[in-house]
mmCIF file of C-alpha atoms in Angstrom:
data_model
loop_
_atom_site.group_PDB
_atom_site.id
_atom_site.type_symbol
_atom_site.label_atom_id
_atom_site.label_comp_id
_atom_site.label_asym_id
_atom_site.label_seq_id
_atom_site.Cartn_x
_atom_site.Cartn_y
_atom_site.Cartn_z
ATOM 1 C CA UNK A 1 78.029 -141.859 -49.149
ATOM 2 C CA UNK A 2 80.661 -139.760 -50.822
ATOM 3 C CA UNK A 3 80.618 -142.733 -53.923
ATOM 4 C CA UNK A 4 77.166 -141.455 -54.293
ATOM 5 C CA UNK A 5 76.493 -138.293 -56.961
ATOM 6 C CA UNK A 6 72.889 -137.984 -55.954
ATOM 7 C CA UNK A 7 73.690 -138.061 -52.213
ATOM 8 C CA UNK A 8 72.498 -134.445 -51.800
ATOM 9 C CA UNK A 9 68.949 -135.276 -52.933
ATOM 10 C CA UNK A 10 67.983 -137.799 -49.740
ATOM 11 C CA UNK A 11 66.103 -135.932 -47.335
ATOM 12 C CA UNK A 12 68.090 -134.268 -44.132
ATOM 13 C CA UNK A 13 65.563 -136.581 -42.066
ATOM 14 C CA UNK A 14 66.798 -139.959 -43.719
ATOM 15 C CA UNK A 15 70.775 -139.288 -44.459
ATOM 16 C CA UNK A 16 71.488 -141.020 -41.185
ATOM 17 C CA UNK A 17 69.383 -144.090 -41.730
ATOM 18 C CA UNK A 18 70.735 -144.351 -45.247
ATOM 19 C CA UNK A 19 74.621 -143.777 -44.433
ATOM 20 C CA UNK A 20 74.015 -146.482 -42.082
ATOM 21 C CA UNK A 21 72.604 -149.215 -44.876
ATOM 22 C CA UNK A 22 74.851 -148.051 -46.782
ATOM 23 C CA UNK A 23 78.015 -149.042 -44.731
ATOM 24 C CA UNK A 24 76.161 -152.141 -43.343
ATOM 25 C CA UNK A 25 76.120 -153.453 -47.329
ATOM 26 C CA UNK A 26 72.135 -153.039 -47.366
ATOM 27 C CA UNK A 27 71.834 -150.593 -49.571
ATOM 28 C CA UNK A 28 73.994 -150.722 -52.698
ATOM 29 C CA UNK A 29 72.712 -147.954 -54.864
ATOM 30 C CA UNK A 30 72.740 -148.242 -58.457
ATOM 31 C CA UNK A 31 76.136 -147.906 -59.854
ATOM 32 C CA UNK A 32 76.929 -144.252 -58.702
ATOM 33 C CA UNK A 33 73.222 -143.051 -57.625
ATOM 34 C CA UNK A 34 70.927 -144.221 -54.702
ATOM 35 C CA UNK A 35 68.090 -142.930 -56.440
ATOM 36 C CA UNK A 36 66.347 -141.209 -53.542
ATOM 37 C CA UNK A 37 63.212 -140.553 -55.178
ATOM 38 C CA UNK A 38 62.590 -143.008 -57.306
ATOM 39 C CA UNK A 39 60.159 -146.249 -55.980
ATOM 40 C CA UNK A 40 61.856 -149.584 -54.991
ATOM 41 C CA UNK A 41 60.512 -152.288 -57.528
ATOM 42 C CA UNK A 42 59.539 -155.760 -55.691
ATOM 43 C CA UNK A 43 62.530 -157.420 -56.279
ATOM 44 C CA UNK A 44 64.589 -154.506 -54.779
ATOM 45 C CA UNK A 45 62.806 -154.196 -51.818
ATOM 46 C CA UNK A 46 62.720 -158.229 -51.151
ATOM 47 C CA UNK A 47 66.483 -157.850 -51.053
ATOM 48 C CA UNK A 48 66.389 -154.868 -48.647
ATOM 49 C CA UNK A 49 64.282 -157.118 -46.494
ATOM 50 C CA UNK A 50 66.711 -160.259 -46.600
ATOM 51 C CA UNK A 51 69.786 -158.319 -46.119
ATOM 52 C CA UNK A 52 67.756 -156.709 -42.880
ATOM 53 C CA UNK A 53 66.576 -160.222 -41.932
ATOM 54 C CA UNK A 54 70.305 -161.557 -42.324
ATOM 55 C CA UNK A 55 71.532 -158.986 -39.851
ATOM 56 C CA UNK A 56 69.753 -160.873 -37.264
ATOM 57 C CA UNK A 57 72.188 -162.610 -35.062
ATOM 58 C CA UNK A 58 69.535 -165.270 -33.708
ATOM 59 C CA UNK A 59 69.152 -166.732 -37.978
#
């Protein structure tokens, strides 16, 4: 999370859950920003969803 210069605006309640897609490779950010407040376009969010669904030992 350190690579991360916005990592101070994600909310106390999420830093967990995003430190964790973040070293599992889910979550990439956007060159040096995760972009905590900004909206996940369609395309973004499909990819979230694959690399969730690809986690899945049983695919």
């Amino acid at each position: 999370m350190d690579q991360f210069s916005d990592k101070a605006d994600i909310a106390p309640y999420a830093a967990e859950s995003i430190a964790f897609m973040v070293n599992a490779g889910i979550v990439e950010g956007a060159g040096s920003y995760l972009n905590p407040h900004n909206s996940a376009s369609r395309a973004e969010a499909a990819v979230l969803l694959y690399r969730i669904i690809s986690m899945n030992p049983k695919n």
